[in-house]
Each structure stands twice: as structure tokens, then as C-alpha cells.
């Protein structure tokens, strides 16, 4: 079991950064295979908290090879900013590899992300405004710039001219400022020069690691409910965080991907717009939001909070072939007054246990709950499954029963050491 995918099994922010860092301690390579700096992965160890956006969560260990693979969209300026921040926090020796085929997020993508959102008015997605959607759209429209292009001045000039011909026209039509070729060209060639030593063919390198039977972690960003194919479209991101993206996003054939770990919270959160059947707006939401510090890592927005939705979780497990679960932020539920788990929905009077394809149907889904017994004991120092309060164990067993997937890890605090391995 050398190659494991870590995938968000809800609407993002499940604690993928924490689990990647935890499992990276026994890994050789950590790979980000999709998304960009819309992600915010928080890692806490030795009393220090780090927030990563596009840099993989294995960066803290000099022995780990960290790969930003071809499926990513990369803002080179922001990535350099992240590296500078890491330097200032004492992380100065690391191994980083950036795919020459990864797409570049350009400044016009950020401008267009904001403009598209404004045009949608009340139907805005609530994107992170990092240019993710427009950058992926250009990739598929074949006018994208790739990281390797920045190393080749003549080729880059050609690519940028072609892209600007389209983008500047679009910007003009939207009444936005256009971009000057010369200054963009010089600026982005500069990023290429600075990042040159990291940029390479990461698919070649990763397949060599597979041959050596290296332990590889694939670090997903976002979550399956935000998947462009299987999420709550159109209120999704522009890539697929599901395990199926790993082969395409890295260049490693599917037969070499061994296993998938689904990371989920003990409850649900969502940041940004879109239907959220189990959303709470009561004192209970406040209780969870404050105990879980549920504020976005990237945008600082308060996260919407709700009871655990096992219809959505089972959907993620099905789509992503999740073998086992890591249940995160379990400590947050201690002391809660009323606890429920959503078992299925009712849509127009009919019981359903799947996610409808349209938002208009999904918005009409009424959650149906099973009541769960509460517990008051704090569990943040709990080191083993056996020591958890009986009602807490009942809660975990109920999740396994409803979702049909075994729980492998339970997280009882943000720190690396606050992690319970259930089988131990
Ligand atoms: P990611 O995007 O999936 O990596 O998750 P984020 O880092 O955006 O959000 C998860 C938040 O929960 C972070 O602030 C983590 O430090 C924190 N966290 C992770 N696991 C636990 C846990 O078990 N308990 C508590 N209280 N916080 C946790
Ligand atoms: P991590 O990796 C939570 C959400 C945005 C918005 C939608 C589209 O930290 O779990 P985008 O900027 O991607 O076009 O926004 O997706 N979103 C996330 N929500 N966690 C994330 O990443 C997210 N990345 C994007 O809030 O609703
Ligand atoms: Mg996050």
C-alpha cells in the first residue's frame, strides 16, 4: 500500500492538511494533483501553525519530495510569497518540484474571476477570487500558459500574445482594464527565472518513484461536493478533487493508485454559496463555529455550519472509491446540547439517498435525522479509541453504519499528535 490518495469528502476544509502532514511522516513524496491557491491547508505541530495554499503539506520535512503536479493551476507570484513566508518561519530546506505542464494563473484570470462573480449577482458562487475558474477554462480552451513556457522566452512570447489577443478583447467587452504585453512578459519571465530550479517533468520523476516503490501521498484540495463533475454544480470549483483526478493530474497510471482515504469533519461546513441541506443557523451553529474556529483559511469568511450529512458523505465515498475515513474535529462536538446525523433526504415527498443533479432539486431536499446521544467530556488529550466516551464511540459507529465505510483515524485537535489510529 505505497500510494495513498487523501481526498476531501465534504465541501472542503475537512482537515486534509493535517492528515497529509500526519501521514507524511512515513512517506517519501507528497503530491498536489489539482486545484491551486484556492486551497488553505492548516498544519500544526511543535506549537506552530502553518497555512499552505498551493505548496504541498510535506514541505516541512527535508526528506520529502514535494510535487506540484500538472493538474494544478499555479499563481507563481503567490507561490513565491508562500515560500518566502515559510522561510520567515524557519522552513528553509525542502525539496520542491513544479510540473512544467501545470497551468499558470495570470493576473487577467483574477480580474475575470471577480467580473464573472459580479455579473452573476444573486447567483454568485462565492469563489475565492484567485482566478481558478478562468485559468482552468483557458487550459481547456487551449490558450493557457504553462509553467514550462516561462523558461523559454521566444515560446512564451508567442503563447502570451495568443492568450492576450483573446483575453484583452474579453476584458474590454466587460469594461475592464486590459493587460500590456511587455510588462506581463517581463514579470512572468522573471518568475520563470526564479522558479527555474524547481520546474521539471514531474510525471517522469513520479513514475521513477513508483518504480522504486516509494511511499507517495496524493494531497487533494477542496472536496468531492465541490467537484466540477460530481459536486453541487454550478456551486463548485473548476477541478475534480476526486481520486479519479490523480492519474490525469500527475501522469501516474490508475493501476498504481492503491488506496483512498476520505477526510471528513464530524459535522459539515461549507464556505461560499450553494445548497447545504443540513445547514444550522441556531445557537448550535454558533457553538460549532466558535469551538471549531470555522473561519476560512484563505478568505477569512465565516464558514456555514451544519449537522453531519451522510448522504453527501456516502456520495463522496462512492465517487472517490474511499476505502477508509479520517473523522476530523471530533473534539468540537463535546458539550453540544443537541446532536443529530442526517440519514437521508425527502424530495417532493419521496425519500432519497443520493445527490440530485440540479441545484433547484437539491435546494428542496429536506434532511431527515437520527438523534444521537451527546457527551460532555473534553477529548482533546484522548490517545486511543477505547478511551473515548461511550456516546462518542456510538457516534462514530453510526457514521460507519450509515456510510458503509470504516473509520481509520479520529482527530481530536489540530495538532499532529492529537490523532487517534482506530486499529491501535
Ligand atoms: P483543509 O483545507 O482540508 O486542509 O482544512 P483547513 O486547514 O482549511 O481547515 C481545517 C481546520 O481545522 C484547520 O484550522 C485545522 O487546524 C483544524 N483542525 C484539523 N483537525 C482538527 C481537529 O481534530 N480538531 C480541531 N479542533 N481542529 C482541527
Ligand atoms: P481546501 O483545499 C473550501 C469553494 C469556494 C467557492 C467554490 C469555488 O482548503 O479544502 P473557486 O475559488 O475554487 O473557484 O471557488 O469553491 N472552495 C473551497 N471551499 N475549501 C477549499 O479548499 C476551497 N476551494 C474552493 O468557497 O464556494
Ligand atoms: Mg482549507
CSV table of C-alpha atoms and ligand atoms in Angstrom, one decimal:
chain,number,residue,atom,x,y,z
A,1,UNK,CA,0.0,0.0,0.0
A,2,UNK,CA,2.5,2.6,-1.2
A,3,UNK,CA,0.3,5.1,-2.9
A,4,UNK,CA,-2.5,6.7,-1.0
A,5,UNK,CA,-4.9,9.5,-2.1
A,6,UNK,CA,-6.1,11.9,0.6
A,7,UNK,CA,-9.4,13.3,-0.6
A,8,UNK,CA,-11.8,15.8,0.9
A,9,UNK,CA,-15.1,14.0,1.4
A,10,UNK,CA,-17.3,17.1,2.0
A,11,UNK,CA,-17.2,20.7,0.8
A,12,UNK,CA,-13.5,21.3,1.6
A,13,UNK,CA,-11.7,22.3,4.8
A,14,UNK,CA,-12.1,18.9,6.3
A,15,UNK,CA,-8.6,18.8,7.7
A,16,UNK,CA,-6.7,17.4,4.6
A,17,UNK,CA,-3.6,19.4,5.5
A,18,UNK,CA,-3.5,18.0,9.0
A,19,UNK,CA,-3.9,14.4,7.8
A,20,UNK,CA,-1.4,14.8,4.9
A,21,UNK,CA,1.2,16.2,7.4
A,22,UNK,CA,0.5,13.4,9.8
A,23,UNK,CA,0.8,10.6,7.2
A,24,UNK,CA,3.8,12.4,5.5
A,25,UNK,CA,5.9,11.4,8.5
A,26,UNK,CA,6.1,7.9,6.9
A,27,UNK,CA,6.1,9.0,3.2
A,28,UNK,CA,8.7,9.8,0.6
A,29,UNK,CA,6.7,12.0,-1.7
A,30,UNK,CA,3.7,14.4,-1.3
A,31,UNK,CA,1.9,15.4,-4.5
A,32,UNK,CA,-0.8,18.1,-5.1
A,33,UNK,CA,-2.7,16.9,-8.2
A,34,UNK,CA,-5.4,19.6,-8.7
A,35,UNK,CA,-6.6,23.0,-7.6
A,36,UNK,CA,-4.4,26.0,-6.8
A,37,UNK,CA,-4.2,28.6,-4.1
A,38,UNK,CA,-7.9,28.5,-3.6
A,39,UNK,CA,-7.0,25.8,-1.1
A,40,UNK,CA,-6.0,26.6,2.5
A,41,UNK,CA,-4.4,23.7,4.4
A,42,UNK,CA,-3.6,24.3,8.0
A,43,UNK,CA,-0.9,22.3,9.7
A,44,UNK,CA,0.0,22.5,13.4
A,45,UNK,CA,3.0,20.9,15.2
A,46,UNK,CA,5.5,21.8,17.9
A,47,UNK,CA,3.2,24.7,18.9
A,48,UNK,CA,3.5,26.3,15.5
A,49,UNK,CA,0.6,26.8,13.0
A,50,UNK,CA,1.3,27.0,9.2
A,51,UNK,CA,-1.2,27.7,6.4
A,52,UNK,CA,-0.4,26.5,2.9
A,53,UNK,CA,-2.3,27.3,-0.2
A,54,UNK,CA,-0.5,25.8,-3.2
A,55,UNK,CA,2.6,24.3,-1.6
A,56,UNK,CA,2.2,20.6,-0.7
A,57,UNK,CA,1.9,19.7,3.0
A,58,UNK,CA,5.1,17.6,3.1
A,59,UNK,CA,7.2,20.8,2.8
A,60,UNK,CA,8.2,20.7,6.5
A,61,UNK,CA,10.4,17.6,6.2
A,62,UNK,CA,13.6,17.9,4.2
A,63,UNK,CA,13.5,14.2,3.3
A,64,UNK,CA,10.1,14.5,1.5
A,65,UNK,CA,9.9,15.3,-2.2
A,66,UNK,CA,7.0,17.8,-2.7
A,67,UNK,CA,5.4,17.9,-6.1
A,68,UNK,CA,3.0,20.5,-7.6
A,69,UNK,CA,1.8,18.3,-10.4
A,70,UNK,CA,0.4,19.1,-13.9
A,71,UNK,CA,-3.2,19.1,-12.8
A,72,UNK,CA,-2.7,22.2,-10.7
A,73,UNK,CA,-3.2,25.8,-11.6
A,74,UNK,CA,-0.3,27.8,-10.1
A,75,UNK,CA,0.0,31.5,-9.4
A,76,UNK,CA,3.8,31.9,-9.4
A,77,UNK,CA,3.8,35.2,-7.6
A,78,UNK,CA,1.6,33.7,-4.8
A,79,UNK,CA,3.7,30.5,-4.7
A,80,UNK,CA,6.8,32.6,-4.2
A,81,UNK,CA,5.0,34.6,-1.5
A,82,UNK,CA,4.2,31.3,0.3
A,83,UNK,CA,7.8,30.1,0.1
A,84,UNK,CA,9.0,33.5,1.5
A,85,UNK,CA,6.6,33.1,4.4
A,86,UNK,CA,7.9,29.6,5.0
A,87,UNK,CA,11.4,31.0,5.0
A,88,UNK,CA,10.5,33.6,7.5
A,89,UNK,CA,9.1,30.9,9.8
A,90,UNK,CA,12.4,28.9,9.6
A,91,UNK,CA,11.4,26.4,6.9
A,92,UNK,CA,14.5,26.9,4.7
A,93,UNK,CA,15.4,23.4,3.5
A,94,UNK,CA,12.9,21.5,1.4
A,95,UNK,CA,12.5,19.6,-1.8
A,96,UNK,CA,10.1,21.1,-4.3
A,97,UNK,CA,9.2,20.0,-7.9
A,98,UNK,CA,6.9,22.0,-10.1
A,99,UNK,CA,5.4,20.4,-13.2
A,100,UNK,CA,6.4,22.1,-16.5
A,101,UNK,CA,2.8,21.2,-17.6
A,102,UNK,CA,1.0,22.9,-14.7
A,103,UNK,CA,-1.1,25.8,-15.8
A,104,UNK,CA,-0.2,29.4,-14.8
A,105,UNK,CA,-2.8,31.6,-13.2
A,106,UNK,CA,-2.3,35.0,-14.8
A,107,UNK,CA,-3.4,38.4,-13.5
A,108,UNK,CA,-6.2,38.6,-16.1
A,109,UNK,CA,-7.7,35.4,-14.6
A,110,UNK,CA,-8.1,37.1,-11.2
A,111,UNK,CA,-9.7,40.1,-12.9
A,112,UNK,CA,-12.1,37.8,-14.8
A,113,UNK,CA,-12.9,35.7,-11.7
A,114,UNK,CA,-14.1,38.9,-10.0
A,115,UNK,CA,-16.0,40.2,-13.0
A,116,UNK,CA,-17.9,36.9,-13.6
A,117,UNK,CA,-18.9,36.8,-10.0
A,118,UNK,CA,-20.3,40.4,-10.1
A,119,UNK,CA,-22.2,39.6,-13.3
A,120,UNK,CA,-23.9,36.7,-11.6
A,121,UNK,CA,-25.4,39.0,-9.0
A,122,UNK,CA,-27.5,36.9,-6.6
A,123,UNK,CA,-26.3,33.7,-8.1
A,124,UNK,CA,-22.7,34.3,-7.4
A,125,UNK,CA,-20.7,31.2,-6.5
A,126,UNK,CA,-18.7,32.9,-3.8
A,127,UNK,CA,-15.3,31.9,-5.3
A,128,UNK,CA,-12.0,32.6,-3.6
A,129,UNK,CA,-11.3,35.1,-6.4
A,130,UNK,CA,-8.0,33.5,-7.0
A,131,UNK,CA,-8.6,33.1,-10.8
A,132,UNK,CA,-9.1,29.4,-10.5
A,133,UNK,CA,-12.1,29.0,-12.9
A,134,UNK,CA,-10.8,31.3,-15.6
A,135,UNK,CA,-7.4,29.6,-15.5
A,136,UNK,CA,-8.9,26.1,-15.9
A,137,UNK,CA,-11.2,27.5,-18.7
A,138,UNK,CA,-8.2,28.8,-20.6
A,139,UNK,CA,-6.4,25.5,-20.2
A,140,UNK,CA,-9.3,23.6,-21.8
A,141,UNK,CA,-9.7,26.4,-24.4
A,142,UNK,CA,-6.0,25.8,-25.3
A,143,UNK,CA,-5.0,29.3,-24.6
A,144,UNK,CA,-3.4,28.6,-21.3
A,145,UNK,CA,0.2,29.4,-20.3
A,146,UNK,CA,2.1,26.5,-18.6
A,147,UNK,CA,4.9,26.7,-16.1
A,148,UNK,CA,7.5,25.3,-18.6
A,149,UNK,CA,6.6,28.0,-21.0
A,150,UNK,CA,8.1,30.6,-18.6
A,151,UNK,CA,11.5,29.1,-19.1
A,152,UNK,CA,11.5,29.6,-22.9
A,153,UNK,CA,11.5,33.4,-23.8
A,154,UNK,CA,10.6,33.0,-27.5
A,155,UNK,CA,7.9,30.4,-27.0
A,156,UNK,CA,6.4,32.3,-24.0
A,157,UNK,CA,6.2,35.4,-26.1
A,158,UNK,CA,4.1,33.5,-28.7
A,159,UNK,CA,1.9,31.9,-26.1
A,160,UNK,CA,1.3,35.1,-24.3
A,161,UNK,CA,0.5,37.1,-27.5
A,162,UNK,CA,-2.1,34.4,-28.5
A,163,UNK,CA,-3.7,34.5,-25.0
A,164,UNK,CA,-3.8,38.3,-24.7
A,165,UNK,CA,-5.4,38.6,-28.1
A,166,UNK,CA,-8.4,36.8,-26.6
A,167,UNK,CA,-8.2,37.9,-23.0
A,168,UNK,CA,-7.8,41.6,-23.7
A,169,UNK,CA,-10.9,41.5,-26.0
A,170,UNK,CA,-12.9,39.8,-23.3
A,171,UNK,CA,-11.7,42.3,-20.7
A,172,UNK,CA,-12.6,45.2,-23.0
A,173,UNK,CA,-16.1,43.8,-23.5
A,174,UNK,CA,-16.5,43.7,-19.8
A,175,UNK,CA,-15.3,47.3,-19.4
A,176,UNK,CA,-12.2,46.2,-17.5
A,177,UNK,CA,-8.5,47.3,-17.8
A,178,UNK,CA,-6.6,45.4,-20.4
A,179,UNK,CA,-3.0,44.0,-19.9
A,180,UNK,CA,0.1,45.3,-21.6
A,181,UNK,CA,2.2,42.5,-23.3
A,182,UNK,CA,5.6,43.9,-22.4
A,183,UNK,CA,5.1,44.3,-18.7
A,184,UNK,CA,3.4,40.9,-18.2
A,185,UNK,CA,6.0,39.2,-20.3
A,186,UNK,CA,8.9,40.6,-18.3
A,187,UNK,CA,7.2,40.0,-15.0
A,188,UNK,CA,6.4,36.3,-15.8
A,189,UNK,CA,9.7,35.6,-17.4
A,190,UNK,CA,11.1,36.8,-14.1
A,191,UNK,CA,9.0,34.3,-12.1
A,192,UNK,CA,10.3,31.6,-14.5
A,193,UNK,CA,13.9,32.6,-13.8
A,194,UNK,CA,13.3,32.5,-10.0
A,195,UNK,CA,11.5,29.1,-10.1
A,196,UNK,CA,13.7,27.5,-12.8
A,197,UNK,CA,15.4,25.1,-10.4
A,198,UNK,CA,12.0,23.6,-9.3
A,199,UNK,CA,10.4,23.3,-12.8
A,200,UNK,CA,10.7,19.9,-14.4
A,201,UNK,CA,8.7,17.0,-15.9
A,202,UNK,CA,7.2,15.7,-12.7
A,203,UNK,CA,5.4,12.8,-14.5
A,204,UNK,CA,8.8,11.4,-15.4
A,205,UNK,CA,10.0,11.8,-11.9
A,206,UNK,CA,6.9,10.4,-10.3
A,207,UNK,CA,6.9,7.3,-12.4
A,208,UNK,CA,10.5,6.7,-11.3
A,209,UNK,CA,9.3,7.0,-7.7
A,210,UNK,CA,6.6,4.4,-8.5
A,211,UNK,CA,9.3,2.0,-9.9
A,212,UNK,CA,11.3,2.4,-6.6
A,213,UNK,CA,8.1,1.6,-4.7
A,214,UNK,CA,8.4,4.9,-2.9
A,215,UNK,CA,5.6,5.8,-0.5
A,216,UNK,CA,3.5,8.5,-2.2
A,217,UNK,CA,0.7,10.7,-0.8
A,218,UNK,CA,-1.6,12.5,-3.2
A,219,UNK,CA,-2.9,15.5,-1.3
A,220,UNK,CA,-6.4,16.5,-2.6
A,221,UNK,CA,-7.6,20.1,-2.3
A,222,UNK,CA,-11.3,21.1,-1.9
A,223,UNK,CA,-13.8,18.2,-1.5
A,224,UNK,CA,-15.9,15.9,-3.6
A,225,UNK,CA,-19.0,18.0,-3.1
A,226,UNK,CA,-17.1,20.9,-4.8
A,227,UNK,CA,-16.1,18.6,-7.7
A,228,UNK,CA,-16.7,20.0,-11.2
A,229,UNK,CA,-18.2,16.7,-12.3
A,230,UNK,CA,-19.8,15.2,-9.2
A,231,UNK,CA,-20.3,18.2,-6.9
A,232,UNK,CA,-23.2,20.6,-6.4
A,233,UNK,CA,-22.8,22.2,-9.9
A,234,UNK,CA,-22.6,25.1,-10.6
A,235,UNK,CA,-21.6,25.9,-7.0
A,236,UNK,CA,-18.3,24.0,-7.3
A,237,UNK,CA,-14.7,24.6,-8.0
A,238,UNK,CA,-13.3,24.1,-11.5
A,239,UNK,CA,-11.4,20.9,-11.0
A,240,UNK,CA,-12.2,17.4,-9.6
A,241,UNK,CA,-10.7,16.7,-6.2
A,242,UNK,CA,-11.8,13.0,-6.5
A,243,UNK,CA,-9.3,10.2,-6.6
A,244,UNK,CA,-10.0,9.7,-10.3
A,245,UNK,CA,-8.1,13.0,-11.0
A,246,UNK,CA,-4.9,11.6,-9.6
A,247,UNK,CA,-3.8,9.7,-12.8
A,248,UNK,CA,-4.6,12.6,-15.1
A,249,UNK,CA,-3.3,15.3,-12.7
A,250,UNK,CA,0.1,13.5,-12.1
A,251,UNK,CA,0.8,11.3,-15.1
A,252,UNK,CA,0.8,8.1,-12.9
A,253,UNK,CA,-1.4,5.4,-14.4
A,254,UNK,CA,-4.5,4.5,-12.4
A,255,UNK,CA,-3.3,0.9,-11.7
A,256,UNK,CA,-0.6,2.3,-9.4
A,257,UNK,CA,-3.0,4.2,-7.1
A,258,UNK,CA,-3.5,1.8,-4.2
A,259,UNK,CA,-5.9,3.3,-1.8
A,260,UNK,CA,-8.0,6.3,-0.9
A,261,UNK,CA,-8.5,8.0,2.5
A,262,UNK,CA,-11.6,10.2,2.8
A,263,UNK,CA,-11.2,13.1,5.2
A,264,UNK,CA,-14.4,14.4,6.7
A,265,UNK,CA,-15.4,16.6,9.6
A,266,UNK,CA,-17.6,15.1,12.4
A,267,UNK,CA,-20.1,17.7,11.2
A,268,UNK,CA,-20.4,19.7,7.9
A,269,UNK,CA,-19.2,23.1,6.8
A,270,UNK,CA,-19.4,25.0,3.6
A,271,UNK,CA,-17.8,28.3,2.6
A,272,UNK,CA,-19.3,30.0,-0.4
A,273,UNK,CA,-22.8,29.8,-1.8
A,274,UNK,CA,-24.9,26.8,-2.8
A,275,UNK,CA,-27.4,24.4,-1.3
A,276,UNK,CA,-26.5,22.9,2.1
A,277,UNK,CA,-29.4,20.7,3.4
A,278,UNK,CA,-28.2,20.3,7.0
A,279,UNK,CA,-27.1,23.9,7.5
A,280,UNK,CA,-27.8,25.2,11.0
A,281,UNK,CA,-28.4,28.8,11.9
A,282,UNK,CA,-29.1,28.5,15.6
A,283,UNK,CA,-27.0,28.7,18.7
A,284,UNK,CA,-25.8,25.3,17.7
A,285,UNK,CA,-24.1,26.7,14.6
A,286,UNK,CA,-22.5,29.4,16.8
A,287,UNK,CA,-21.3,26.7,19.2
A,288,UNK,CA,-19.7,24.6,16.5
A,289,UNK,CA,-18.3,27.7,14.6
A,290,UNK,CA,-16.6,29.0,17.7
A,291,UNK,CA,-15.3,25.7,19.0
A,292,UNK,CA,-14.1,24.6,15.6
A,293,UNK,CA,-12.8,28.1,14.7
A,294,UNK,CA,-14.7,27.8,11.4
A,295,UNK,CA,-13.4,30.8,9.5
A,296,UNK,CA,-11.9,30.3,6.0
A,297,UNK,CA,-8.1,29.9,5.9
A,298,UNK,CA,-7.9,31.7,2.5
A,299,UNK,CA,-10.6,34.4,2.7
A,300,UNK,CA,-11.4,34.6,6.5
A,301,UNK,CA,-15.1,34.2,5.7
A,302,UNK,CA,-17.2,32.5,8.5
A,303,UNK,CA,-17.9,29.0,7.3
A,304,UNK,CA,-21.5,27.9,7.1
A,305,UNK,CA,-22.0,25.1,9.6
A,306,UNK,CA,-24.4,22.1,9.8
A,307,UNK,CA,-25.0,18.6,11.1
A,308,UNK,CA,-23.2,15.7,9.5
A,309,UNK,CA,-24.7,14.7,6.2
A,310,UNK,CA,-24.2,11.0,5.5
A,311,UNK,CA,-25.9,11.3,2.1
A,312,UNK,CA,-23.2,13.6,0.9
A,313,UNK,CA,-20.5,11.6,2.6
A,314,UNK,CA,-21.7,8.3,1.1
A,315,UNK,CA,-21.7,10.1,-2.3
A,316,UNK,CA,-18.1,11.2,-1.9
A,317,UNK,CA,-17.1,7.6,-0.8
A,318,UNK,CA,-18.8,6.2,-3.8
A,319,UNK,CA,-17.5,8.6,-6.4
A,320,UNK,CA,-13.9,8.6,-5.0
A,321,UNK,CA,-13.7,4.9,-4.1
A,322,UNK,CA,-12.8,5.8,-0.5
A,323,UNK,CA,-11.5,2.8,1.5
A,324,UNK,CA,-11.4,4.3,4.9
A,325,UNK,CA,-12.3,7.6,6.6
A,326,UNK,CA,-10.5,10.1,8.9
A,327,UNK,CA,-13.1,11.8,11.1
A,328,UNK,CA,-11.7,15.3,12.0
A,329,UNK,CA,-12.6,18.0,14.5
A,330,UNK,CA,-14.3,15.3,16.7
A,331,UNK,CA,-13.4,17.3,19.8
A,332,UNK,CA,-15.7,20.2,18.6
A,333,UNK,CA,-18.8,18.2,19.4
A,334,UNK,CA,-18.1,17.7,23.1
A,335,UNK,CA,-20.7,19.6,25.2
A,336,UNK,CA,-23.1,20.2,22.3
A,337,UNK,CA,-26.7,20.3,23.5
A,338,UNK,CA,-28.4,18.5,20.7
A,339,UNK,CA,-26.8,16.1,18.2
A,340,UNK,CA,-28.1,14.6,15.0
A,341,UNK,CA,-26.9,12.9,11.9
A,342,UNK,CA,-28.7,13.2,8.5
A,343,UNK,CA,-29.5,9.8,7.2
A,344,UNK,CA,-31.4,10.6,4.0
A,345,UNK,CA,-33.4,13.4,2.3
A,346,UNK,CA,-37.0,13.9,1.4
A,347,UNK,CA,-37.5,15.5,-2.1
A,348,UNK,CA,-41.1,16.4,-3.0
A,349,UNK,CA,-42.4,13.8,-0.5
A,350,UNK,CA,-40.1,11.0,-1.7
A,351,UNK,CA,-37.3,9.5,0.3
A,352,UNK,CA,-33.9,9.8,-1.5
A,353,UNK,CA,-30.4,8.8,-0.5
A,354,UNK,CA,-28.4,10.4,-3.4
A,355,UNK,CA,-27.5,13.9,-4.6
A,356,UNK,CA,-29.9,15.3,-7.3
A,357,UNK,CA,-28.2,16.7,-10.3
A,358,UNK,CA,-29.7,20.2,-10.2
A,359,UNK,CA,-29.4,22.8,-7.6
A,360,UNK,CA,-33.1,23.6,-7.8
A,361,UNK,CA,-33.9,20.0,-6.7
A,362,UNK,CA,-31.1,19.9,-4.2
A,363,UNK,CA,-32.4,23.1,-2.6
A,364,UNK,CA,-35.7,21.4,-2.0
A,365,UNK,CA,-34.2,18.4,-0.2
A,366,UNK,CA,-35.3,18.2,3.4
A,367,UNK,CA,-32.8,16.4,5.6
A,368,UNK,CA,-34.1,13.6,7.8
A,369,UNK,CA,-32.1,13.0,11.0
A,370,UNK,CA,-31.4,10.3,13.6
A,371,UNK,CA,-30.9,11.7,17.1
A,372,UNK,CA,-27.7,10.9,18.8
A,373,UNK,CA,-26.7,10.9,22.5
A,374,UNK,CA,-24.4,13.7,23.5
A,375,UNK,CA,-21.2,13.7,25.6
A,376,UNK,CA,-19.7,16.4,27.8
A,377,UNK,CA,-16.2,15.1,28.3
A,378,UNK,CA,-13.4,17.0,26.6
A,379,UNK,CA,-11.5,14.5,24.4
A,380,UNK,CA,-8.5,16.7,23.1
A,381,UNK,CA,-6.0,14.6,25.1
A,382,UNK,CA,-7.5,11.3,24.4
A,383,UNK,CA,-4.9,9.0,22.8
A,384,UNK,CA,-6.9,5.8,22.0
A,385,UNK,CA,-10.3,4.8,20.6
A,386,UNK,CA,-11.0,2.8,23.8
A,387,UNK,CA,-10.7,5.9,26.0
A,388,UNK,CA,-13.3,7.9,24.1
A,389,UNK,CA,-16.7,8.4,25.9
A,390,UNK,CA,-19.2,5.7,25.1
A,391,UNK,CA,-21.6,8.1,23.3
A,392,UNK,CA,-18.7,9.4,21.2
A,393,UNK,CA,-18.0,5.8,20.1
A,394,UNK,CA,-21.7,5.4,19.3
A,395,UNK,CA,-21.5,8.4,17.1
A,396,UNK,CA,-18.5,7.0,15.1
A,397,UNK,CA,-20.2,3.6,14.8
A,398,UNK,CA,-23.3,5.3,13.4
A,399,UNK,CA,-21.3,7.0,10.7
A,400,UNK,CA,-19.7,3.7,9.7
A,401,UNK,CA,-23.1,2.0,9.6
A,402,UNK,CA,-24.8,4.8,7.6
A,403,UNK,CA,-21.9,5.4,5.1
A,404,UNK,CA,-20.7,1.8,4.9
A,405,UNK,CA,-17.0,2.8,5.2
A,406,UNK,CA,-14.7,2.0,8.1
A,407,UNK,CA,-13.1,4.8,10.2
A,408,UNK,CA,-9.3,4.6,10.3
A,409,UNK,CA,-8.4,7.8,12.1
A,410,UNK,CA,-10.2,10.1,14.5
A,411,UNK,CA,-8.8,13.6,15.1
A,412,UNK,CA,-9.3,15.3,18.4
A,413,UNK,CA,-7.4,18.6,17.9
A,414,UNK,CA,-5.5,20.5,15.3
A,415,UNK,CA,-2.0,19.3,16.4
A,416,UNK,CA,-0.2,16.4,14.7
A,417,UNK,CA,-0.2,14.5,18.0
A,418,UNK,CA,-4.0,14.8,18.5
A,419,UNK,CA,-4.7,11.9,16.2
A,420,UNK,CA,-6.1,8.5,17.1
A,421,UNK,CA,-5.4,5.5,15.0
A,422,UNK,CA,-8.5,3.4,15.5
A,423,UNK,CA,-7.0,0.0,14.9
A,424,UNK,CA,-4.3,0.6,17.5
B,1,LIG,P1,-8.1,21.5,4.8
B,1,LIG,O1,-8.4,22.6,3.8
B,1,LIG,O2,-8.9,20.3,4.5
B,1,LIG,O3,-6.7,21.2,4.9
B,1,LIG,O4,-8.7,22.1,6.2
B,1,LIG,P2,-8.4,23.6,6.8
B,1,LIG,O5,-7.0,23.6,7.2
B,1,LIG,O6,-8.8,24.6,5.8
B,1,LIG,O7,-9.4,23.6,7.9
B,1,LIG,C1,-9.4,22.7,9.0
B,1,LIG,C2,-9.2,23.4,10.3
B,1,LIG,O8,-9.5,22.6,11.4
B,1,LIG,C3,-7.8,24.0,10.5
B,1,LIG,O9,-7.9,25.2,11.2
B,1,LIG,C4,-7.1,22.9,11.3
B,1,LIG,O10,-6.1,23.4,12.1
B,1,LIG,C5,-8.3,22.5,12.2
B,1,LIG,N1,-8.3,21.1,12.6
B,1,LIG,C6,-7.9,20.0,12.0
B,1,LIG,N2,-8.2,18.9,12.7
B,1,LIG,C7,-8.8,19.3,13.8
B,1,LIG,C8,-9.3,18.7,15.0
B,1,LIG,O11,-9.4,17.4,15.1
B,1,LIG,N3,-9.8,19.5,16.0
B,1,LIG,C9,-9.8,20.8,15.9
B,1,LIG,N4,-10.4,21.5,16.9
B,1,LIG,N5,-9.3,21.5,14.8
B,1,LIG,C10,-8.8,20.7,13.8
B,2,LIG,P1,-9.5,23.4,0.7
B,2,LIG,O1,-8.4,22.7,-0.1
B,2,LIG,C1,-13.4,25.2,0.9
B,2,LIG,C2,-15.0,26.9,-2.7
B,2,LIG,C3,-15.2,28.4,-2.7
B,2,LIG,C4,-16.4,28.5,-3.7
B,2,LIG,C5,-16.1,27.4,-4.7
B,2,LIG,C6,-15.5,27.9,-6.0
B,2,LIG,O2,-8.9,24.3,1.7
B,2,LIG,O3,-10.5,22.4,1.3
B,2,LIG,P2,-13.0,28.7,-6.5
B,2,LIG,O4,-12.2,29.8,-6.0
B,2,LIG,O5,-12.4,27.4,-6.4
B,2,LIG,O6,-13.5,29.0,-7.9
B,2,LIG,O7,-14.4,28.7,-5.6
B,2,LIG,O8,-15.3,26.5,-4.0
B,2,LIG,N1,-13.7,26.5,-2.4
B,2,LIG,C7,-13.3,25.9,-1.2
B,2,LIG,N2,-14.1,25.8,-0.1
B,2,LIG,N3,-12.2,24.7,0.9
B,2,LIG,C8,-11.4,24.9,-0.2
B,2,LIG,O9,-10.2,24.4,-0.4
B,2,LIG,C9,-12.0,25.6,-1.3
B,2,LIG,N4,-11.6,25.9,-2.6
B,2,LIG,C10,-12.6,26.5,-3.2
B,2,LIG,O10,-15.5,28.9,-1.5
B,2,LIG,O11,-17.6,28.1,-3.0
B,3,LIG,MG1,-9.0,24.6,3.7
